[in-house]
Amino acid sequence: MLQVSYYPFELAFEYPFTISKGTKTHQPTLVVSLGLGNLTGYGEAPAIGYYQVSLEDMADRLEEKLPMIRRYALTDPQRFWHFLEHLLPNQNFLIAALDIAGWDLFAKMRRMPLYALLGL
């Protein structure tokens, strides 16, 4: 059974980001982790106001689907993305965070860095 956890995080920018509407020094982010035994994969998704994506909404959608995600057998990360796409429609930021956490965990299960698993 997959272990799933998440938490909000204020990701600090190395340099302030300034546009005509103001300056940002941090980005609200939802960090997710998928675990199996002593291995853990990580992903993250930013909250982006102009896409109507909030940390609260992502956390609520994730909380609703946790039982199904925990039961998923991670044997192929590409199939995991398809599973998430159907499970969490219109939640592209959350899907991306879970997808990369799945790839990260899968690479660790294969005892290789993710870049090597992806052939990079």
Short mmCIF file of N, CA and C in Angstrom, two decimals:
data_model
loop_
_atom_site.label_atom_id
_atom_site.label_comp_id
_atom_site.label_asym_id
_atom_site.label_seq_id
_atom_site.Cartn_x
_atom_site.Cartn_y
_atom_site.Cartn_z
N MET A 1 0.84 -1.18 0.00
CA MET A 1 0.00 0.00 0.00
C MET A 1 0.89 1.24 0.00
N LEU A 2 0.57 2.19 -0.88
CA LEU A 2 1.33 3.43 -0.95
C LEU A 2 1.05 4.31 0.26
N GLN A 3 2.11 4.89 0.78
CA GLN A 3 1.97 5.90 1.83
C GLN A 3 1.91 7.24 1.11
N VAL A 4 0.92 8.04 1.45
CA VAL A 4 0.74 9.34 0.79
C VAL A 4 0.71 10.42 1.87
N SER A 5 1.51 11.44 1.69
CA SER A 5 1.43 12.58 2.60
C SER A 5 1.62 13.86 1.79
N TYR A 6 1.24 14.96 2.40
CA TYR A 6 1.36 16.26 1.74
C TYR A 6 1.41 17.35 2.80
N TYR A 7 1.99 18.48 2.43
CA TYR A 7 2.01 19.63 3.32
C TYR A 7 2.24 20.90 2.51
N PRO A 8 1.70 22.02 2.98
CA PRO A 8 1.94 23.30 2.30
C PRO A 8 3.36 23.79 2.62
N PHE A 9 3.92 24.52 1.69
CA PHE A 9 5.28 25.02 1.86
C PHE A 9 5.39 26.37 1.14
N GLU A 10 6.09 27.31 1.74
CA GLU A 10 6.37 28.60 1.11
C GLU A 10 7.76 28.50 0.47
N LEU A 11 7.79 28.32 -0.84
CA LEU A 11 9.04 28.16 -1.57
C LEU A 11 9.66 29.54 -1.82
N ALA A 12 10.78 29.80 -1.21
CA ALA A 12 11.45 31.10 -1.36
C ALA A 12 12.16 31.18 -2.70
N PHE A 13 12.00 32.30 -3.38
CA PHE A 13 12.72 32.55 -4.63
C PHE A 13 14.16 32.96 -4.32
N GLU A 14 15.07 32.59 -5.18
CA GLU A 14 16.45 33.05 -5.02
C GLU A 14 16.53 34.56 -5.23
N TYR A 15 15.74 35.04 -6.19
CA TYR A 15 15.67 36.48 -6.48
C TYR A 15 14.21 36.90 -6.50
N PRO A 16 13.90 38.09 -6.03
CA PRO A 16 12.51 38.56 -6.11
C PRO A 16 12.04 38.62 -7.57
N PHE A 17 10.76 38.32 -7.78
CA PHE A 17 10.16 38.34 -9.11
C PHE A 17 9.22 39.54 -9.16
N THR A 18 9.51 40.48 -10.05
CA THR A 18 8.73 41.71 -10.12
C THR A 18 8.11 41.89 -11.49
N ILE A 19 6.81 42.20 -11.47
CA ILE A 19 6.08 42.61 -12.68
C ILE A 19 5.29 43.86 -12.31
N SER A 20 4.50 44.36 -13.25
CA SER A 20 3.78 45.61 -13.00
C SER A 20 2.82 45.52 -11.82
N LYS A 21 2.35 44.33 -11.48
CA LYS A 21 1.39 44.17 -10.38
C LYS A 21 2.05 44.01 -9.02
N GLY A 22 3.36 43.92 -8.98
CA GLY A 22 4.03 43.80 -7.69
C GLY A 22 5.22 42.86 -7.73
N THR A 23 5.74 42.57 -6.55
CA THR A 23 6.92 41.73 -6.38
C THR A 23 6.58 40.53 -5.51
N LYS A 24 7.07 39.36 -5.93
CA LYS A 24 6.91 38.14 -5.15
C LYS A 24 8.28 37.64 -4.70
N THR A 25 8.34 37.16 -3.47
CA THR A 25 9.58 36.59 -2.97
C THR A 25 9.40 35.12 -2.59
N HIS A 26 8.14 34.64 -2.59
CA HIS A 26 7.82 33.25 -2.23
C HIS A 26 6.70 32.73 -3.12
N GLN A 27 6.62 31.42 -3.24
CA GLN A 27 5.54 30.78 -3.99
C GLN A 27 4.88 29.74 -3.10
N PRO A 28 3.58 29.89 -2.79
CA PRO A 28 2.90 28.83 -2.05
C PRO A 28 2.90 27.54 -2.86
N THR A 29 3.27 26.45 -2.24
CA THR A 29 3.47 25.18 -2.93
C THR A 29 2.91 24.04 -2.07
N LEU A 30 2.35 23.05 -2.73
CA LEU A 30 1.93 21.82 -2.05
C LEU A 30 2.96 20.75 -2.35
N VAL A 31 3.63 20.27 -1.32
CA VAL A 31 4.62 19.20 -1.47
C VAL A 31 3.90 17.88 -1.18
N VAL A 32 4.06 16.91 -2.08
CA VAL A 32 3.46 15.59 -1.88
C VAL A 32 4.56 14.54 -1.85
N SER A 33 4.31 13.48 -1.11
CA SER A 33 5.25 12.37 -1.10
C SER A 33 4.48 11.06 -1.22
N LEU A 34 5.09 10.13 -1.93
CA LEU A 34 4.58 8.77 -2.06
C LEU A 34 5.65 7.84 -1.52
N GLY A 35 5.27 6.95 -0.64
CA GLY A 35 6.24 6.06 -0.04
C GLY A 35 5.85 4.61 -0.15
N LEU A 36 6.86 3.78 -0.15
CA LEU A 36 6.71 2.33 -0.15
C LEU A 36 7.86 1.79 0.69
N GLY A 37 7.53 1.22 1.85
CA GLY A 37 8.59 0.78 2.75
C GLY A 37 9.40 1.96 3.21
N ASN A 38 10.73 1.87 3.04
CA ASN A 38 11.60 2.98 3.46
C ASN A 38 11.96 3.91 2.31
N LEU A 39 11.30 3.78 1.17
CA LEU A 39 11.57 4.63 0.01
C LEU A 39 10.48 5.69 -0.12
N THR A 40 10.88 6.90 -0.51
CA THR A 40 9.93 7.99 -0.66
C THR A 40 10.25 8.79 -1.90
N GLY A 41 9.22 9.09 -2.68
CA GLY A 41 9.34 9.96 -3.85
C GLY A 41 8.60 11.26 -3.59
N TYR A 42 9.13 12.36 -4.12
CA TYR A 42 8.58 13.68 -3.85
C TYR A 42 8.17 14.40 -5.12
N GLY A 43 7.14 15.22 -4.99
CA GLY A 43 6.69 16.11 -6.06
C GLY A 43 6.11 17.36 -5.44
N GLU A 44 5.90 18.38 -6.27
CA GLU A 44 5.32 19.60 -5.73
C GLU A 44 4.49 20.29 -6.80
N ALA A 45 3.51 21.07 -6.33
CA ALA A 45 2.64 21.82 -7.21
C ALA A 45 2.43 23.21 -6.64
N PRO A 46 2.64 24.24 -7.45
CA PRO A 46 2.44 25.60 -6.95
C PRO A 46 0.97 25.99 -6.98
N ALA A 47 0.62 26.91 -6.11
CA ALA A 47 -0.71 27.54 -6.16
C ALA A 47 -0.59 28.73 -7.11
N ILE A 48 -1.40 28.75 -8.15
CA ILE A 48 -1.34 29.82 -9.14
C ILE A 48 -2.72 30.46 -9.24
N GLY A 49 -2.82 31.69 -8.77
CA GLY A 49 -4.11 32.38 -8.71
C GLY A 49 -4.79 32.56 -10.06
N TYR A 50 -4.03 32.91 -11.09
CA TYR A 50 -4.67 33.16 -12.38
C TYR A 50 -5.13 31.88 -13.06
N TYR A 51 -4.78 30.71 -12.53
CA TYR A 51 -5.34 29.43 -12.98
C TYR A 51 -6.39 28.92 -11.99
N GLN A 52 -6.71 29.71 -10.98
CA GLN A 52 -7.65 29.33 -9.92
C GLN A 52 -7.21 28.02 -9.24
N VAL A 53 -5.93 27.92 -8.96
CA VAL A 53 -5.37 26.76 -8.27
C VAL A 53 -4.91 27.21 -6.89
N SER A 54 -5.50 26.63 -5.84
CA SER A 54 -5.11 26.98 -4.48
C SER A 54 -4.60 25.74 -3.75
N LEU A 55 -3.80 25.98 -2.71
CA LEU A 55 -3.32 24.86 -1.90
C LEU A 55 -4.49 24.13 -1.25
N GLU A 56 -5.47 24.89 -0.78
CA GLU A 56 -6.62 24.30 -0.10
C GLU A 56 -7.41 23.38 -1.04
N ASP A 57 -7.63 23.83 -2.26
CA ASP A 57 -8.38 23.01 -3.22
C ASP A 57 -7.61 21.73 -3.57
N MET A 58 -6.30 21.87 -3.81
CA MET A 58 -5.51 20.67 -4.12
C MET A 58 -5.53 19.70 -2.95
N ALA A 59 -5.37 20.20 -1.73
CA ALA A 59 -5.38 19.34 -0.55
C ALA A 59 -6.74 18.68 -0.37
N ASP A 60 -7.82 19.42 -0.61
CA ASP A 60 -9.17 18.84 -0.51
C ASP A 60 -9.38 17.73 -1.52
N ARG A 61 -8.98 17.96 -2.78
CA ARG A 61 -9.14 16.92 -3.82
C ARG A 61 -8.30 15.70 -3.49
N LEU A 62 -7.09 15.92 -3.01
CA LEU A 62 -6.21 14.81 -2.65
C LEU A 62 -6.80 14.02 -1.49
N GLU A 63 -7.29 14.71 -0.50
CA GLU A 63 -7.88 14.06 0.67
C GLU A 63 -9.06 13.17 0.27
N GLU A 64 -9.88 13.66 -0.66
CA GLU A 64 -11.04 12.89 -1.15
C GLU A 64 -10.62 11.57 -1.79
N LYS A 65 -9.50 11.57 -2.49
CA LYS A 65 -9.08 10.41 -3.28
C LYS A 65 -7.98 9.58 -2.64
N LEU A 66 -7.56 9.94 -1.43
CA LEU A 66 -6.47 9.22 -0.77
C LEU A 66 -6.66 7.71 -0.71
N PRO A 67 -7.85 7.21 -0.34
CA PRO A 67 -7.99 5.74 -0.26
C PRO A 67 -7.68 5.04 -1.59
N MET A 68 -8.10 5.63 -2.69
CA MET A 68 -7.85 5.00 -4.00
C MET A 68 -6.38 5.09 -4.39
N ILE A 69 -5.76 6.22 -4.11
CA ILE A 69 -4.34 6.38 -4.44
C ILE A 69 -3.49 5.43 -3.61
N ARG A 70 -3.82 5.28 -2.34
CA ARG A 70 -3.04 4.38 -1.48
C ARG A 70 -3.09 2.93 -1.96
N ARG A 71 -4.18 2.54 -2.58
CA ARG A 71 -4.31 1.15 -3.05
C ARG A 71 -3.65 0.90 -4.40
N TYR A 72 -3.15 1.95 -5.05
CA TYR A 72 -2.56 1.79 -6.37
C TYR A 72 -1.23 1.04 -6.27
N ALA A 73 -1.03 0.06 -7.14
CA ALA A 73 0.23 -0.69 -7.20
C ALA A 73 1.12 -0.01 -8.24
N LEU A 74 2.15 0.65 -7.77
CA LEU A 74 3.02 1.43 -8.66
C LEU A 74 4.00 0.51 -9.38
N THR A 75 3.57 -0.03 -10.50
CA THR A 75 4.43 -0.91 -11.29
C THR A 75 4.89 -0.25 -12.59
N ASP A 76 4.22 0.84 -12.97
CA ASP A 76 4.55 1.56 -14.20
C ASP A 76 4.11 3.01 -14.04
N PRO A 77 5.06 3.95 -13.94
CA PRO A 77 4.70 5.36 -13.73
C PRO A 77 3.82 5.94 -14.84
N GLN A 78 3.96 5.47 -16.07
CA GLN A 78 3.12 5.99 -17.15
C GLN A 78 1.66 5.61 -16.92
N ARG A 79 1.42 4.43 -16.43
CA ARG A 79 0.05 4.01 -16.13
C ARG A 79 -0.49 4.77 -14.92
N PHE A 80 0.39 5.12 -13.98
CA PHE A 80 -0.01 5.89 -12.81
C PHE A 80 -0.57 7.24 -13.24
N TRP A 81 0.08 7.89 -14.20
CA TRP A 81 -0.43 9.17 -14.71
C TRP A 81 -1.83 9.01 -15.28
N HIS A 82 -2.06 7.97 -16.06
CA HIS A 82 -3.40 7.73 -16.63
C HIS A 82 -4.43 7.51 -15.52
N PHE A 83 -4.04 6.76 -14.51
CA PHE A 83 -4.91 6.54 -13.36
C PHE A 83 -5.28 7.88 -12.71
N LEU A 84 -4.28 8.73 -12.48
CA LEU A 84 -4.52 10.03 -11.85
C LEU A 84 -5.36 10.94 -12.73
N GLU A 85 -5.13 10.91 -14.02
CA GLU A 85 -5.87 11.75 -14.96
C GLU A 85 -7.37 11.45 -14.89
N HIS A 86 -7.73 10.19 -14.73
CA HIS A 86 -9.14 9.81 -14.62
C HIS A 86 -9.68 10.03 -13.21
N LEU A 87 -8.83 9.83 -12.22
CA LEU A 87 -9.25 9.97 -10.82
C LEU A 87 -9.45 11.43 -10.41
N LEU A 88 -8.60 12.31 -10.96
CA LEU A 88 -8.60 13.72 -10.57
C LEU A 88 -8.77 14.63 -11.79
N PRO A 89 -9.93 14.58 -12.46
CA PRO A 89 -10.09 15.39 -13.67
C PRO A 89 -9.96 16.88 -13.36
N ASN A 90 -9.31 17.58 -14.29
CA ASN A 90 -9.12 19.03 -14.20
C ASN A 90 -8.28 19.47 -13.00
N GLN A 91 -7.46 18.57 -12.49
CA GLN A 91 -6.54 18.89 -11.38
C GLN A 91 -5.09 18.73 -11.87
N ASN A 92 -4.76 19.44 -12.95
CA ASN A 92 -3.47 19.24 -13.61
C ASN A 92 -2.26 19.50 -12.72
N PHE A 93 -2.34 20.50 -11.85
CA PHE A 93 -1.20 20.81 -10.98
C PHE A 93 -1.00 19.69 -9.96
N LEU A 94 -2.08 19.21 -9.37
CA LEU A 94 -2.00 18.12 -8.40
C LEU A 94 -1.55 16.83 -9.08
N ILE A 95 -2.06 16.57 -10.26
CA ILE A 95 -1.64 15.38 -11.02
C ILE A 95 -0.14 15.44 -11.29
N ALA A 96 0.36 16.61 -11.67
CA ALA A 96 1.80 16.75 -11.95
C ALA A 96 2.63 16.46 -10.72
N ALA A 97 2.19 16.94 -9.56
CA ALA A 97 2.93 16.70 -8.33
C ALA A 97 2.96 15.21 -7.98
N LEU A 98 1.81 14.56 -8.07
CA LEU A 98 1.74 13.12 -7.79
C LEU A 98 2.51 12.31 -8.83
N ASP A 99 2.44 12.73 -10.09
CA ASP A 99 3.14 12.04 -11.17
C ASP A 99 4.64 12.04 -10.95
N ILE A 100 5.22 13.20 -10.63
CA ILE A 100 6.67 13.25 -10.44
C ILE A 100 7.06 12.52 -9.16
N ALA A 101 6.20 12.56 -8.14
CA ALA A 101 6.48 11.77 -6.93
C ALA A 101 6.49 10.29 -7.28
N GLY A 102 5.57 9.86 -8.14
CA GLY A 102 5.52 8.47 -8.58
C GLY A 102 6.77 8.08 -9.35
N TRP A 103 7.20 8.94 -10.27
CA TRP A 103 8.44 8.67 -11.02
C TRP A 103 9.64 8.62 -10.09
N ASP A 104 9.70 9.55 -9.14
CA ASP A 104 10.82 9.59 -8.19
C ASP A 104 10.85 8.30 -7.36
N LEU A 105 9.70 7.88 -6.86
CA LEU A 105 9.62 6.65 -6.08
C LEU A 105 9.99 5.44 -6.94
N PHE A 106 9.47 5.38 -8.16
CA PHE A 106 9.75 4.25 -9.05
C PHE A 106 11.25 4.14 -9.33
N ALA A 107 11.91 5.28 -9.55
CA ALA A 107 13.37 5.27 -9.78
C ALA A 107 14.09 4.73 -8.54
N LYS A 108 13.65 5.15 -7.37
CA LYS A 108 14.28 4.66 -6.14
C LYS A 108 14.03 3.17 -5.95
N MET A 109 12.87 2.69 -6.37
CA MET A 109 12.58 1.25 -6.31
C MET A 109 13.53 0.48 -7.23
N ARG A 110 13.95 1.11 -8.32
CA ARG A 110 14.88 0.50 -9.27
C ARG A 110 16.34 0.77 -8.90
N ARG A 111 16.55 1.48 -7.77
CA ARG A 111 17.88 1.82 -7.27
C ARG A 111 18.71 2.60 -8.30
N MET A 112 18.05 3.60 -8.88
CA MET A 112 18.74 4.46 -9.84
C MET A 112 18.20 5.88 -9.74
N PRO A 113 19.02 6.86 -10.11
CA PRO A 113 18.52 8.23 -10.10
C PRO A 113 17.46 8.41 -11.19
N LEU A 114 16.53 9.31 -10.95
CA LEU A 114 15.44 9.52 -11.89
C LEU A 114 15.95 9.91 -13.27
N TYR A 115 16.97 10.76 -13.35
CA TYR A 115 17.48 11.17 -14.65
C TYR A 115 17.97 9.96 -15.45
N ALA A 116 18.56 8.98 -14.78
CA ALA A 116 19.04 7.78 -15.47
C ALA A 116 17.86 6.93 -15.94
N LEU A 117 16.84 6.80 -15.09
CA LEU A 117 15.65 6.04 -15.47
C LEU A 117 15.01 6.64 -16.72
N LEU A 118 15.04 7.97 -16.81
CA LEU A 118 14.45 8.66 -17.96
C LEU A 118 15.40 8.73 -19.16
N GLY A 119 16.60 8.21 -19.00
CA GLY A 119 17.56 8.21 -20.11
C GLY A 119 18.19 9.56 -20.37
N LEU A 120 18.29 10.38 -19.34
CA LEU A 120 18.88 11.72 -19.51
C LEU A 120 20.32 11.74 -19.04
#
